[in-house]
Structures are given as C-alpha cells and as structure tokens.
mmCIF file of C-alpha atoms and ligand atoms in Angstrom:
data_model
loop_
_atom_site.group_PDB
_atom_site.id
_atom_site.type_symbol
_atom_site.label_atom_id
_atom_site.label_comp_id
_atom_site.label_asym_id
_atom_site.label_seq_id
_atom_site.Cartn_x
_atom_site.Cartn_y
_atom_site.Cartn_z
ATOM 1 C CA MET A 332 -0.031 0.172 -0.014
ATOM 2 C CA LEU A 333 1.329 3.618 -0.814
ATOM 3 C CA SER A 334 0.680 6.671 0.908
ATOM 4 C CA ALA A 335 -1.802 9.049 -0.419
ATOM 5 C CA PRO A 336 -0.498 11.809 -2.539
ATOM 6 C CA GLU A 337 -0.026 14.675 -0.108
ATOM 7 C CA ASN A 338 -0.742 17.597 -2.548
ATOM 8 C CA LYS A 339 -4.104 17.026 -3.904
ATOM 9 C CA GLU A 340 -5.723 18.060 -6.804
ATOM 10 C CA LEU A 341 -9.087 17.375 -6.636
ATOM 11 C CA SER A 342 -9.914 15.228 -9.149
ATOM 12 C CA TYR A 343 -10.513 11.160 -9.746
ATOM 13 C CA ASN A 344 -7.184 9.314 -9.418
ATOM 14 C CA GLY A 345 -7.982 6.345 -11.408
ATOM 15 C CA LEU A 346 -6.741 5.453 -14.709
ATOM 16 C CA THR A 347 -9.163 6.210 -17.619
ATOM 17 C CA GLU A 348 -7.252 4.727 -20.409
ATOM 18 C CA HIS A 349 -6.529 0.855 -21.317
ATOM 19 C CA THR A 350 -3.087 0.418 -19.901
ATOM 20 C CA GLU A 351 -0.967 -2.737 -20.267
ATOM 21 C CA GLY A 352 1.507 -3.940 -17.943
ATOM 22 C CA LEU A 353 5.264 -4.633 -18.147
ATOM 23 C CA PRO A 354 6.219 -7.758 -20.623
ATOM 24 C CA ALA A 355 5.726 -10.918 -18.524
ATOM 25 C CA ASP A 356 9.165 -12.130 -18.842
ATOM 26 C CA ALA A 357 10.273 -8.862 -17.268
ATOM 27 C CA TYR A 358 9.789 -10.942 -14.029
ATOM 28 C CA PHE A 359 11.917 -13.816 -14.846
ATOM 29 C CA ASP A 360 14.418 -13.181 -17.586
ATOM 30 C CA PRO A 361 17.816 -13.529 -16.387
ATOM 31 C CA ARG A 362 19.091 -10.652 -18.792
ATOM 32 C CA GLN A 363 16.360 -8.194 -17.697
ATOM 33 C CA TYR A 364 17.052 -9.251 -14.068
ATOM 34 C CA GLU A 365 21.042 -8.184 -14.740
ATOM 35 C CA ARG A 366 19.976 -5.013 -16.526
ATOM 36 C CA GLU A 367 17.912 -4.061 -13.561
ATOM 37 C CA LEU A 368 20.818 -4.732 -10.999
ATOM 38 C CA GLN A 369 23.195 -2.600 -13.223
ATOM 39 C CA ARG A 370 20.678 0.089 -13.808
ATOM 40 C CA ILE A 371 18.543 0.380 -10.716
ATOM 41 C CA TRP A 372 20.209 -1.554 -7.897
ATOM 42 C CA TYR A 373 23.866 -0.439 -8.384
ATOM 43 C CA ARG A 374 22.938 2.978 -9.222
ATOM 44 C CA ASN A 375 20.529 4.306 -6.532
ATOM 45 C CA TRP A 376 20.802 4.463 -2.802
ATOM 46 C CA VAL A 377 19.802 1.024 -1.104
ATOM 47 C CA TYR A 378 18.957 0.718 2.473
ATOM 48 C CA VAL A 379 21.168 -2.085 4.563
ATOM 49 C CA GLY A 380 20.484 -1.510 8.057
ATOM 50 C CA ARG A 381 20.443 0.696 11.104
ATOM 51 C CA SER A 382 23.411 2.561 12.480
ATOM 52 C CA SER A 383 22.905 1.047 15.974
ATOM 53 C CA ASP A 384 23.994 -2.410 14.095
ATOM 54 C CA LEU A 385 27.412 -0.737 13.766
ATOM 55 C CA ALA A 386 27.460 1.434 17.116
ATOM 56 C CA ARG A 387 31.067 0.436 18.148
ATOM 57 C CA ALA A 388 34.349 1.604 16.648
ATOM 58 C CA ARG A 389 35.773 -1.332 14.603
ATOM 59 C CA SER A 390 32.560 -3.079 14.211
ATOM 60 C CA PHE A 391 31.793 -4.558 10.771
ATOM 61 C CA ARG A 392 28.863 -5.770 8.687
ATOM 62 C CA THR A 393 28.947 -7.314 5.194
ATOM 63 C CA PHE A 394 25.709 -7.425 2.778
ATOM 64 C CA GLU A 395 25.119 -8.384 -0.622
ATOM 65 C CA ILE A 396 23.094 -6.396 -3.151
ATOM 66 C CA GLY A 397 22.609 -8.639 -6.003
ATOM 67 C CA ASP A 398 26.252 -10.238 -6.946
ATOM 68 C CA GLN A 399 28.055 -7.529 -4.966
ATOM 69 C CA ARG A 400 29.435 -7.804 -1.716
ATOM 70 C CA ILE A 401 29.656 -4.905 0.297
ATOM 71 C CA LEU A 402 31.683 -4.365 3.555
ATOM 72 C CA LEU A 403 30.809 -1.579 6.061
ATOM 73 C CA VAL A 404 33.170 -0.406 8.738
ATOM 74 C CA ARG A 405 32.892 1.986 11.738
ATOM 75 C CA ASP A 406 36.197 3.729 11.760
ATOM 76 C CA GLU A 407 37.874 4.972 15.020
ATOM 77 C CA GLN A 408 36.470 8.605 14.622
ATOM 78 C CA ARG A 409 33.003 6.937 14.511
ATOM 79 C CA GLY A 410 32.690 7.568 10.676
ATOM 80 C CA LEU A 411 30.981 4.827 8.637
ATOM 81 C CA GLN A 412 33.189 3.576 5.656
ATOM 82 C CA GLY A 413 31.854 1.356 2.782
ATOM 83 C CA PHE A 414 33.700 -0.762 0.375
ATOM 84 C CA TYR A 415 33.388 -3.532 -1.753
ATOM 85 C CA ASN A 416 34.229 -6.563 0.220
ATOM 86 C CA THR A 417 37.271 -7.128 -1.894
ATOM 87 C CA CYS A 418 40.924 -7.416 -1.632
ATOM 88 C CA ARG A 419 42.896 -5.323 -4.067
ATOM 89 C CA HIS A 420 45.722 -8.065 -4.653
ATOM 90 C CA ARG A 421 43.696 -10.926 -6.017
ATOM 91 C CA GLY A 422 40.102 -9.871 -5.120
ATOM 92 C CA ALA A 423 39.615 -12.308 -2.037
ATOM 93 C CA ALA A 424 36.653 -11.367 0.295
ATOM 94 C CA LEU A 425 38.006 -9.735 3.058
ATOM 95 C CA CYS A 426 35.497 -10.285 5.777
ATOM 96 C CA ARG A 427 33.293 -13.866 5.474
ATOM 97 C CA GLU A 428 31.219 -13.365 8.545
ATOM 98 C CA PRO A 429 27.703 -11.326 8.343
ATOM 99 C CA GLU A 430 29.137 -9.002 11.374
ATOM 100 C CA GLY A 431 31.884 -8.867 14.009
ATOM 101 C CA MET A 432 34.662 -6.553 15.087
ATOM 102 C CA LEU A 433 37.961 -5.904 13.542
ATOM 103 C CA ARG A 434 41.014 -6.480 15.679
ATOM 104 C CA ALA A 435 43.609 -3.917 16.031
ATOM 105 C CA GLY A 436 41.755 -1.461 13.992
ATOM 106 C CA THR A 437 42.825 -2.744 10.650
ATOM 107 C CA ILE A 438 41.297 -4.686 7.911
ATOM 108 C CA VAL A 439 43.503 -7.977 7.171
ATOM 109 C CA CYS A 440 42.867 -9.741 4.062
ATOM 110 C CA PRO A 441 42.571 -13.510 5.318
ATOM 111 C CA TYR A 442 44.486 -15.023 1.944
ATOM 112 C CA HIS A 443 47.917 -13.256 1.740
ATOM 113 C CA ALA A 444 47.485 -10.708 4.708
ATOM 114 C CA TRP A 445 47.479 -7.367 2.881
ATOM 115 C CA VAL A 446 46.611 -4.965 5.706
ATOM 116 C CA TYR A 447 44.223 -1.905 5.359
ATOM 117 C CA ASN A 448 43.207 0.780 7.626
ATOM 118 C CA LEU A 449 39.604 1.670 8.221
ATOM 119 C CA GLN A 450 39.501 4.467 5.691
ATOM 120 C CA GLY A 451 40.766 1.776 3.362
ATOM 121 C CA ASP A 452 44.072 2.624 2.703
ATOM 122 C CA LEU A 453 46.340 -0.308 2.083
ATOM 123 C CA LEU A 454 49.170 0.016 4.776
ATOM 124 C CA ARG A 455 51.168 -2.782 3.721
ATOM 125 C CA THR A 456 51.437 -5.833 1.979
ATOM 126 C CA SER A 457 53.117 -9.268 2.955
ATOM 127 C CA SER A 458 55.704 -9.306 0.270
ATOM 128 C CA LYS A 459 59.583 -8.917 1.083
ATOM 129 C CA ALA A 460 59.984 -6.311 -1.579
ATOM 130 C CA HIS A 461 57.789 -4.349 -4.090
ATOM 131 C CA ALA A 462 58.613 -4.104 -7.679
ATOM 132 C CA SER A 463 59.444 -0.612 -9.172
ATOM 133 C CA GLY A 464 56.375 1.111 -10.314
ATOM 134 C CA PHE A 465 54.332 -0.533 -7.248
ATOM 135 C CA ASP A 466 52.824 1.818 -4.812
ATOM 136 C CA VAL A 467 50.645 0.909 -1.890
ATOM 137 C CA ALA A 468 49.135 4.290 -2.407
ATOM 138 C CA ASP A 469 47.458 3.246 -5.576
ATOM 139 C CA PHE A 470 45.620 0.337 -4.020
ATOM 140 C CA PRO A 471 43.009 1.587 -1.571
ATOM 141 C CA LEU A 472 40.096 -0.629 -1.117
ATOM 142 C CA TYR A 473 37.173 -0.014 -3.594
ATOM 143 C CA ARG A 474 35.090 2.440 -2.113
ATOM 144 C CA ILE A 475 31.311 3.009 -2.188
ATOM 145 C CA SER A 476 28.815 5.873 -1.002
ATOM 146 C CA VAL A 477 27.459 5.681 2.307
ATOM 147 C CA LYS A 478 24.788 7.721 4.022
ATOM 148 C CA GLU A 479 23.354 7.750 7.218
ATOM 149 C CA TRP A 480 20.013 9.386 7.877
ATOM 150 C CA ASN A 481 18.289 9.534 11.049
ATOM 151 C CA GLY A 482 19.703 6.167 12.057
ATOM 152 C CA PHE A 483 19.049 4.457 8.891
ATOM 153 C CA ILE A 484 21.878 3.358 6.519
ATOM 154 C CA PHE A 485 22.030 3.744 2.973
ATOM 155 C CA VAL A 486 24.699 2.703 0.440
ATOM 156 C CA ALA A 487 25.144 3.358 -3.324
ATOM 157 C CA LEU A 488 27.506 1.201 -5.713
ATOM 158 C CA ASN A 489 28.132 4.263 -7.411
ATOM 159 C CA ASP A 490 30.605 7.372 -7.515
ATOM 160 C CA ARG A 491 27.832 9.970 -8.346
ATOM 161 C CA PRO A 492 24.663 8.583 -6.864
ATOM 162 C CA PRO A 493 21.384 10.286 -6.970
ATOM 163 C CA PRO A 494 20.780 13.290 -4.679
ATOM 164 C CA PHE A 495 20.218 11.593 -1.373
ATOM 165 C CA GLU A 496 17.225 14.282 -0.864
ATOM 166 C CA LYS A 497 15.335 12.364 -3.674
ATOM 167 C CA VAL A 498 15.718 9.099 -1.996
ATOM 168 C CA PHE A 499 11.903 8.905 -0.898
ATOM 169 C CA ASP A 500 8.730 9.852 -2.537
ATOM 170 C CA LEU A 501 8.041 12.359 0.049
ATOM 171 C CA PRO A 502 10.341 15.202 1.517
ATOM 172 C CA LEU A 503 12.968 13.774 3.825
ATOM 173 C CA ASN A 504 11.653 15.998 6.877
ATOM 174 C CA ARG A 505 7.953 14.552 6.293
ATOM 175 C CA LEU A 506 8.589 11.983 9.390
ATOM 176 C CA ASP A 507 10.537 14.604 11.397
ATOM 177 C CA ALA A 508 7.889 14.345 14.289
ATOM 178 C CA TRP A 509 8.956 10.717 14.681
ATOM 179 C CA PRO A 510 11.979 10.316 16.695
ATOM 180 C CA LEU A 511 13.822 8.082 14.047
ATOM 181 C CA GLU A 512 17.041 8.116 15.298
ATOM 182 C CA GLU A 513 16.709 7.242 18.655
ATOM 183 C CA LEU A 514 14.296 4.270 18.030
ATOM 184 C CA VAL A 515 15.332 0.827 18.650
ATOM 185 C CA VAL A 516 14.504 -2.537 16.674
ATOM 186 C CA GLY A 517 12.230 -4.285 18.861
ATOM 187 C CA HIS A 518 11.250 -7.393 16.407
ATOM 188 C CA VAL A 519 12.297 -8.472 12.792
ATOM 189 C CA LEU A 520 10.349 -10.468 10.290
ATOM 190 C CA SER A 521 12.506 -11.795 7.324
ATOM 191 C CA LYS A 522 11.421 -13.872 4.575
ATOM 192 C CA THR A 523 12.781 -15.314 1.262
ATOM 193 C CA MET A 524 9.922 -14.834 -1.228
ATOM 194 C CA ARG A 525 9.931 -16.728 -4.529
ATOM 195 C CA SER A 526 9.145 -13.937 -6.440
ATOM 196 C CA ASN A 527 10.690 -10.915 -8.690
ATOM 197 C CA TRP A 528 11.282 -7.797 -6.663
ATOM 198 C CA LYS A 529 9.019 -5.612 -9.019
ATOM 199 C CA ILE A 530 6.228 -7.996 -7.819
ATOM 200 C CA PHE A 531 6.490 -6.827 -4.667
ATOM 201 C CA TRP A 532 6.326 -3.231 -5.420
ATOM 202 C CA GLU A 533 3.219 -3.867 -7.705
ATOM 203 C CA ASN A 534 1.589 -5.541 -5.073
ATOM 204 C CA TYR A 535 2.526 -2.686 -2.556
ATOM 205 C CA ASN A 536 1.251 -0.007 -4.940
ATOM 206 C CA GLU A 537 -2.376 -1.126 -5.001
ATOM 207 C CA CYS A 538 -5.136 -2.144 -2.795
ATOM 208 C CA LEU A 539 -7.155 -3.902 -5.175
ATOM 209 C CA HIS A 540 -6.156 -7.225 -3.648
ATOM 210 C CA CYS A 541 -6.985 -5.776 0.055
ATOM 211 C CA PRO A 542 -10.559 -7.061 0.418
ATOM 212 C CA GLY A 543 -9.561 -10.669 -0.730
ATOM 213 C CA VAL A 544 -6.061 -11.092 0.756
ATOM 214 C CA HIS A 545 -6.447 -8.869 4.195
ATOM 215 C CA PRO A 546 -9.500 -9.424 5.848
ATOM 216 C CA GLN A 547 -8.184 -8.094 9.132
ATOM 217 C CA LEU A 548 -6.639 -5.022 7.776
ATOM 218 C CA SER A 549 -9.444 -4.231 5.670
ATOM 219 C CA GLN A 550 -11.462 -4.054 8.811
ATOM 220 C CA LEU A 551 -8.906 -1.978 10.333
ATOM 221 C CA VAL A 552 -8.455 0.626 7.322
ATOM 222 C CA PRO A 553 -11.951 0.650 5.917
ATOM 223 C CA ILE A 554 -11.119 2.177 2.657
ATOM 224 C CA TYR A 555 -8.821 -0.658 1.905
ATOM 225 C CA GLY A 556 -11.857 -3.036 2.420
ATOM 226 C CA ARG A 557 -13.278 -1.118 -0.586
ATOM 227 C CA GLY A 558 -9.891 -1.964 -2.697
ATOM 228 C CA LEU A 559 -8.820 1.685 -2.606
ATOM 229 C CA LEU A 560 -6.031 3.352 -1.306
ATOM 230 C CA GLU A 561 -7.454 6.708 -0.656
ATOM 231 C CA GLU A 562 -10.714 8.781 -1.291
ATOM 232 C CA ARG A 563 -10.366 9.777 -4.602
ATOM 233 C CA ASP A 564 -9.428 6.261 -6.026
ATOM 234 C CA ASP A 565 -13.454 5.928 -6.439
ATOM 235 C CA PRO A 566 -14.918 7.488 -9.406
ATOM 236 C CA GLN A 567 -17.962 8.673 -7.499
ATOM 237 C CA TRP A 568 -15.879 10.237 -4.758
ATOM 238 C CA ARG A 569 -17.444 13.691 -5.035
ATOM 239 C CA ALA A 570 -20.615 11.945 -3.791
ATOM 240 C CA HIS A 571 -19.264 11.102 -0.498
ATOM 241 C CA ALA A 572 -16.771 14.326 -0.262
ATOM 242 C CA ALA A 573 -18.819 15.549 2.932
ATOM 243 C CA ASP A 574 -19.018 12.022 4.654
ATOM 244 C CA PRO A 575 -16.350 11.870 7.197
ATOM 245 C CA ASP A 576 -16.651 7.996 7.370
ATOM 246 C CA PRO A 577 -13.192 6.537 7.312
ATOM 247 C CA LYS A 578 -14.456 4.061 4.530
ATOM 248 C CA PHE A 579 -14.560 6.914 2.305
ATOM 249 C CA LYS A 580 -11.938 9.460 3.586
ATOM 250 C CA GLY A 581 -9.348 6.730 4.521
ATOM 251 C CA GLY A 582 -7.491 6.106 7.872
ATOM 252 C CA LEU A 583 -8.365 3.838 10.665
ATOM 253 C CA ARG A 584 -11.480 2.766 11.690
ATOM 254 C CA SER A 585 -13.335 4.663 14.493
ATOM 255 C CA GLY A 586 -11.815 3.664 17.819
ATOM 256 C CA ALA A 587 -8.676 2.451 16.416
ATOM 257 C CA ALA A 588 -5.176 4.277 16.837
ATOM 258 C CA THR A 589 -2.900 2.129 15.149
ATOM 259 C CA TRP A 590 -1.929 -1.042 13.238
ATOM 260 C CA SER A 591 -2.306 -3.772 15.966
ATOM 261 C CA LEU A 592 -4.748 -6.751 16.803
ATOM 262 C CA ASP A 593 -7.005 -4.751 18.921
ATOM 263 C CA GLY A 594 -6.048 -1.128 17.009
ATOM 264 C CA LYS A 595 -4.982 0.208 20.397
ATOM 265 C CA THR A 596 -1.456 1.664 20.650
ATOM 266 C CA THR A 597 0.826 -0.849 22.633
ATOM 267 C CA GLY A 598 3.573 1.569 23.671
ATOM 268 C CA VAL A 599 3.893 5.297 24.348
ATOM 269 C CA PRO A 600 2.559 7.127 21.320
ATOM 270 C CA PHE A 601 5.025 9.565 19.771
ATOM 271 C CA PRO A 602 4.334 12.892 21.365
ATOM 272 C CA SER A 603 4.968 15.420 18.519
ATOM 273 C CA LEU A 604 2.597 14.014 15.793
ATOM 274 C CA SER A 605 0.274 16.431 14.128
ATOM 275 C CA ASP A 606 -3.472 15.750 14.673
ATOM 276 C CA ALA A 607 -3.913 14.795 10.884
ATOM 277 C CA ASP A 608 -1.035 12.167 11.333
ATOM 278 C CA ARG A 609 -2.299 10.913 14.633
ATOM 279 C CA LYS A 610 -6.027 10.922 13.007
ATOM 280 C CA ALA A 611 -4.693 8.848 9.579
ATOM 281 C CA GLY A 612 -2.858 6.253 11.999
ATOM 282 C CA TYR A 613 -0.062 5.733 9.180
ATOM 283 C CA VAL A 614 2.153 7.725 6.910
ATOM 284 C CA TYR A 615 3.961 5.873 4.202
ATOM 285 C CA MET A 616 7.304 6.818 2.646
ATOM 286 C CA THR A 617 8.742 4.849 -0.153
ATOM 287 C CA GLY A 618 12.307 4.636 -1.171
ATOM 288 C CA LEU A 619 12.471 2.628 -4.403
ATOM 289 C CA PRO A 620 13.788 0.267 -5.293
ATOM 290 C CA SER A 621 14.780 -0.947 -1.616
ATOM 291 C CA VAL A 622 12.688 0.296 1.278
ATOM 292 C CA PHE A 623 9.434 1.939 2.518
ATOM 293 C CA LEU A 624 8.748 3.248 6.115
ATOM 294 C CA VAL A 625 5.647 3.525 7.844
ATOM 295 C CA GLY A 626 5.235 5.962 10.696
ATOM 296 C CA HIS A 627 2.302 4.672 12.955
ATOM 297 C CA VAL A 628 1.504 6.476 16.167
ATOM 298 C CA ASP A 629 3.394 4.367 18.419
ATOM 299 C CA TYR A 630 6.073 2.384 16.182
ATOM 300 C CA VAL A 631 7.838 2.722 13.035
ATOM 301 C CA ARG A 632 7.955 -0.036 10.540
ATOM 302 C CA VAL A 633 10.712 -0.399 7.939
ATOM 303 C CA VAL A 634 10.287 -3.021 5.312
ATOM 304 C CA ARG A 635 13.565 -3.693 3.086
ATOM 305 C CA LEU A 636 13.853 -5.607 -0.222
ATOM 306 C CA LEU A 637 17.099 -7.159 -1.744
ATOM 307 C CA PRO A 638 16.937 -8.895 -4.829
ATOM 308 C CA LEU A 639 18.345 -12.614 -4.513
ATOM 309 C CA GLY A 640 17.730 -13.396 -8.008
ATOM 310 C CA PRO A 641 15.370 -13.241 -11.247
ATOM 311 C CA GLU A 642 12.578 -14.969 -9.126
ATOM 312 C CA LEU A 643 13.812 -14.868 -5.515
ATOM 313 C CA THR A 644 13.541 -11.556 -3.331
ATOM 314 C CA GLU A 645 14.284 -10.928 0.510
ATOM 315 C CA MET A 646 11.971 -9.286 2.401
ATOM 316 C CA ARG A 647 12.871 -7.981 5.720
ATOM 317 C CA VAL A 648 10.766 -6.068 8.358
ATOM 318 C CA GLU A 649 12.227 -3.957 11.392
ATOM 319 C CA TYR A 650 9.868 -2.671 13.913
ATOM 320 C CA LEU A 651 11.120 0.168 15.627
ATOM 321 C CA PHE A 652 10.048 1.466 19.068
ATOM 322 C CA SER A 653 11.268 4.146 21.361
ATOM 323 C CA PRO A 654 13.661 2.765 24.153
ATOM 324 C CA GLN A 655 10.863 3.803 26.746
ATOM 325 C CA THR A 656 8.158 1.592 24.987
ATOM 326 C CA LEU A 657 10.506 -1.343 24.885
ATOM 327 C CA ALA A 658 11.243 -0.855 28.636
ATOM 328 C CA ASP A 659 7.461 -0.468 29.511
ATOM 329 C CA PRO A 660 6.537 -3.814 31.390
ATOM 330 C CA GLN A 661 3.042 -3.354 29.924
ATOM 331 C CA PHE A 662 4.453 -3.166 26.442
ATOM 332 C CA ASP A 663 2.767 -6.039 24.404
ATOM 333 C CA LEU A 664 4.918 -6.730 21.447
ATOM 334 C CA ARG A 665 2.447 -9.725 19.938
ATOM 335 C CA ASN A 666 -0.292 -7.296 19.595
ATOM 336 C CA VAL A 667 1.558 -5.090 16.971
ATOM 337 C CA VAL A 668 3.525 -7.936 15.296
ATOM 338 C CA ASP A 669 0.902 -10.550 15.209
ATOM 339 C CA PHE A 670 -1.351 -8.258 13.137
ATOM 340 C CA THR A 671 1.331 -6.654 10.958
ATOM 341 C CA ASN A 672 3.579 -9.782 10.242
ATOM 342 C CA ARG A 673 0.255 -11.455 9.128
ATOM 343 C CA VAL A 674 -0.490 -8.559 6.574
ATOM 344 C CA MET A 675 3.172 -8.790 5.505
ATOM 345 C CA THR A 676 2.810 -12.345 5.039
ATOM 346 C CA GLU A 677 -0.382 -12.247 3.132
ATOM 347 C CA ASP A 678 1.424 -10.085 0.729
ATOM 348 C CA ALA A 679 4.518 -12.221 0.608
ATOM 349 C CA GLN A 680 2.206 -15.108 -0.347
ATOM 350 C CA VAL A 681 0.353 -13.339 -3.162
ATOM 351 C CA CYS A 682 3.693 -12.253 -4.408
ATOM 352 C CA GLU A 683 4.661 -15.646 -4.770
ATOM 353 C CA LEU A 684 1.039 -16.464 -6.197
ATOM 354 C CA ASN A 685 1.675 -13.947 -8.944
ATOM 355 C CA GLN A 686 4.829 -15.188 -9.894
ATOM 356 C CA LEU A 687 3.856 -18.627 -10.337
ATOM 357 C CA GLY A 688 1.696 -17.931 -13.049
ATOM 358 C CA LEU A 689 3.849 -15.684 -15.027
ATOM 359 C CA HIS A 690 5.716 -18.279 -17.270
ATOM 360 C CA ALA A 691 2.388 -19.244 -19.217
ATOM 361 C CA ARG A 692 3.500 -19.220 -22.567
ATOM 362 C CA PRO A 693 0.369 -17.178 -24.139
ATOM 363 C CA HIS A 694 0.595 -14.576 -21.198
ATOM 364 C CA ILE A 695 2.819 -11.876 -22.979
ATOM 365 C CA ARG A 696 1.741 -8.962 -20.573
ATOM 366 C CA GLY A 697 -1.029 -8.091 -18.012
ATOM 367 C CA VAL A 698 -3.415 -5.173 -17.471
ATOM 368 C CA VAL A 699 -3.260 -2.323 -15.196
ATOM 369 C CA MET A 700 -6.680 -1.477 -13.897
ATOM 370 C CA PRO A 701 -8.047 1.783 -12.866
ATOM 371 C CA GLU A 702 -7.365 1.599 -9.363
ATOM 372 C CA GLU A 703 -3.983 0.668 -9.921
ATOM 373 C CA TYR A 704 -2.766 3.952 -10.921
ATOM 374 C CA VAL A 705 0.237 3.663 -8.704
ATOM 375 C CA VAL A 706 1.351 0.387 -10.433
ATOM 376 C CA ARG A 707 1.506 2.402 -13.586
ATOM 377 C CA GLN A 708 3.643 4.900 -11.953
ATOM 378 C CA PHE A 709 6.096 2.139 -10.826
ATOM 379 C CA HIS A 710 6.108 0.744 -14.282
ATOM 380 C CA GLU A 711 7.013 4.249 -15.842
ATOM 381 C CA TRP A 712 9.891 4.631 -13.094
ATOM 382 C CA ILE A 713 11.261 1.196 -14.088
ATOM 383 C CA ARG A 714 11.143 2.050 -17.668
ATOM 384 C CA ALA A 715 13.046 5.297 -16.967
ATOM 385 C CA GLU A 716 15.563 4.152 -14.905
ATOM 386 C CA LEU A 717 16.490 1.214 -17.550
ATOM 387 C CA ALA A 718 16.478 4.137 -20.106
ATOM 388 C CA ARG A 719 18.754 6.438 -17.995
ATOM 389 C CA THR A 720 22.509 6.346 -19.390
HETATM 390 S S1 FES B 1111 43.828 -11.491 -2.190
HETATM 391 FE FE1 FES B 1111 43.965 -10.522 -0.364
HETATM 392 S S2 FES B 1111 45.989 -10.462 0.273
HETATM 393 FE FE2 FES B 1111 46.146 -11.751 -1.572
HETATM 394 FE FE1 FE2 B 1112 -1.293 -6.169 0.644
#
C-alpha cells in the first residue's frame, strides 16, 4: 500500500485509459534481471540497516546487493566507511562473517594478509619487496557511497549517486515528528519470497487485493476494504466528499489508533505527531527500489527489499520502538507484530502466487486496472531507470 499523494488536486485518481503491464518475461528473464541490477540496484541508494547495528568503533557488517558484496566498517572517529568486500591483491573477500569486530583497527585480508586501515588505505603487503612501479597508495579498497540518515544506513554502488534528498517519494523531513534516530529495533520478520522484486512493489502499490487478501486489515482500514488506497480512487468520490466515514476518507476505523490486533497503541505514542497524522494512523514513505517506512503513532515499520535472483527476493521487516516503550512492562509486542506480520505474510504469499502464473507461454503481459494507477507510475519509473544513461 502506498501513501496518498499529499498535494491533492481534486480529481479522480484512477486510470481512464486502457493500460498494459510490463512484459511477463520482465519478471523472470535473467538478462532483464541483470539490467535491473546494473541500472537500478547498483545506481540508486539502497537501505541496508540501522546505524545501531554498527555502533562501536571497529565493528563491521557485510551485505550483498545482487551479486555485489559490501563491507561496512565503523572507524575510530565514528565515521561509517563502505567498501566492496574485495581485496586489491587478487580479489579475495575480506570478511566472511555477516558481522563482527575488527581486531587492531585494521582490515587484514585472510588470504595473503594485505593490511588496510579503516579508511580503506592499503598500509602494507606481505611481500618481501615491492617491484618498481608498485605503490601501496595506488591500491586502496574500492569505496562505495554511504549515507547515514536518522539512524538508517543507505549505500550506493556508484561514485555519483542520485541526490540523497530524492531518496523517498516524500520530502526527507516528512517523518520529522517521529524520533527516528533514537528508535530501537524490537522485532524483525525476514522472508525469502519466490518472486521477482518488482512483483512486491506492484502489490505494495495497489489495494485492489486488500478485501480478499487482508480481511483483518480491511476492517482496521475501511477504505482498504473497498479495494481503494484513498478517497479519490473512487470515481464517485464527490458523492461522499462531505462524509467523514473512514471508508470514504481513509484512515483507521473509529476507535482504532494504530495497526495492531485490537487497534490500540501498545507503547507510548510519539508525542509530537500532528493531529492529522495521528488521525490517519499511518504515514508511508517509499524509497525505491529497496525500502518503505511507515510511521504509526507508536512504532515505525521499516520494510527492506533485496533482490536475490530473477525470481527470488528477500523481505525484511524491522519494527522500531522508542526505548521507553520497549522498557515498559505493559508493552505487548505481540499485539503489534502478530497483526502486521500477518499482513506482510499475506502480501508475501500473493507475490509468490503472482510469480507462479507468469511463465504461461500465452501470457505476454498483464493489464493495469484503474485503481492500480500507482502500479503504472511504478512501471514508468522502471522504464525511465532502465533508459537512463
Ligand atoms: S587476495 Fe588479499 S592479500 Fe591476497
Ligand atoms: Fe497487501
């Protein structure tokens, strides 16, 4: 599901012209997948994890984006350094573990023991002598772009990444009322989905599936129960324009305050939210291709996507709470995660369902229906990214 556009022009949102989907083989062709890695995943900012995962000097983490292996290191000055996890000698991986601490403040290649400092400079090799023309200064680790923002770590495998200010569909300050930096991960759901990564975003970008796939969510968010994301997705929306009922206006059912089993907040609600955001009960920020954030009134949900293959994608859901909420003996984690994990699991299951049918030989491409106007925007984004030189 996607956030409603915030600067509303008062018109019907839906598509009024017949619109075709992407070619079916775009969801399984290995050459297409490789193009998308090169042009989308290796060029844009990609969310990898929380700053608190690398809080201590000399801590490291490794990640994979597509077939690229990344090494992140917290240096002695508390800066975050990012490299390809590759030695400049003959290309061995520098760190095999997903996380750990670097001894002695250096990165030592486990193969022939070249030694780098935490800024990636090559300090020494293990050779008895260096040939003329060889200079250690010419062999620093391959650096990547790293950005820490409100406790979130983004990387870009690109010397000239797009402006970070454009990483989300909304301005970077949209969730400033949420204390993002100080929030702590209280629960994680990780799933490997047998589907192409674009299938996930298509499903995220429409709620036509909500009445059938998310019965509980459709009760909590009544407009979803009508298969719509927001008020003006209904061609007849003007007839109900004065009706405050959330089934027309969007937002949570009456009496509910957050996404949870009973609709009640389970932690300490964030104190600085505007009345409008508190009433809506959720604010989405989308950072294609890898992440979306949802500001709920008492927690923040972070959903990270990483492509594992043409028909394999990892979804990781992080639930962030304030330290006060996590310390509260009344705090009922299950009330939140049992509800929202169910929604995320339902979505993961229909992503796999979608993928299963795509290989049918007569199925050249699908159709984008009027309510799926954000799916079409996503397709336009894909086409533009692939065409970008
Ligand atoms: S490959 Fe790293 S020192 Fe040889
Ligand atoms: Fe869904």
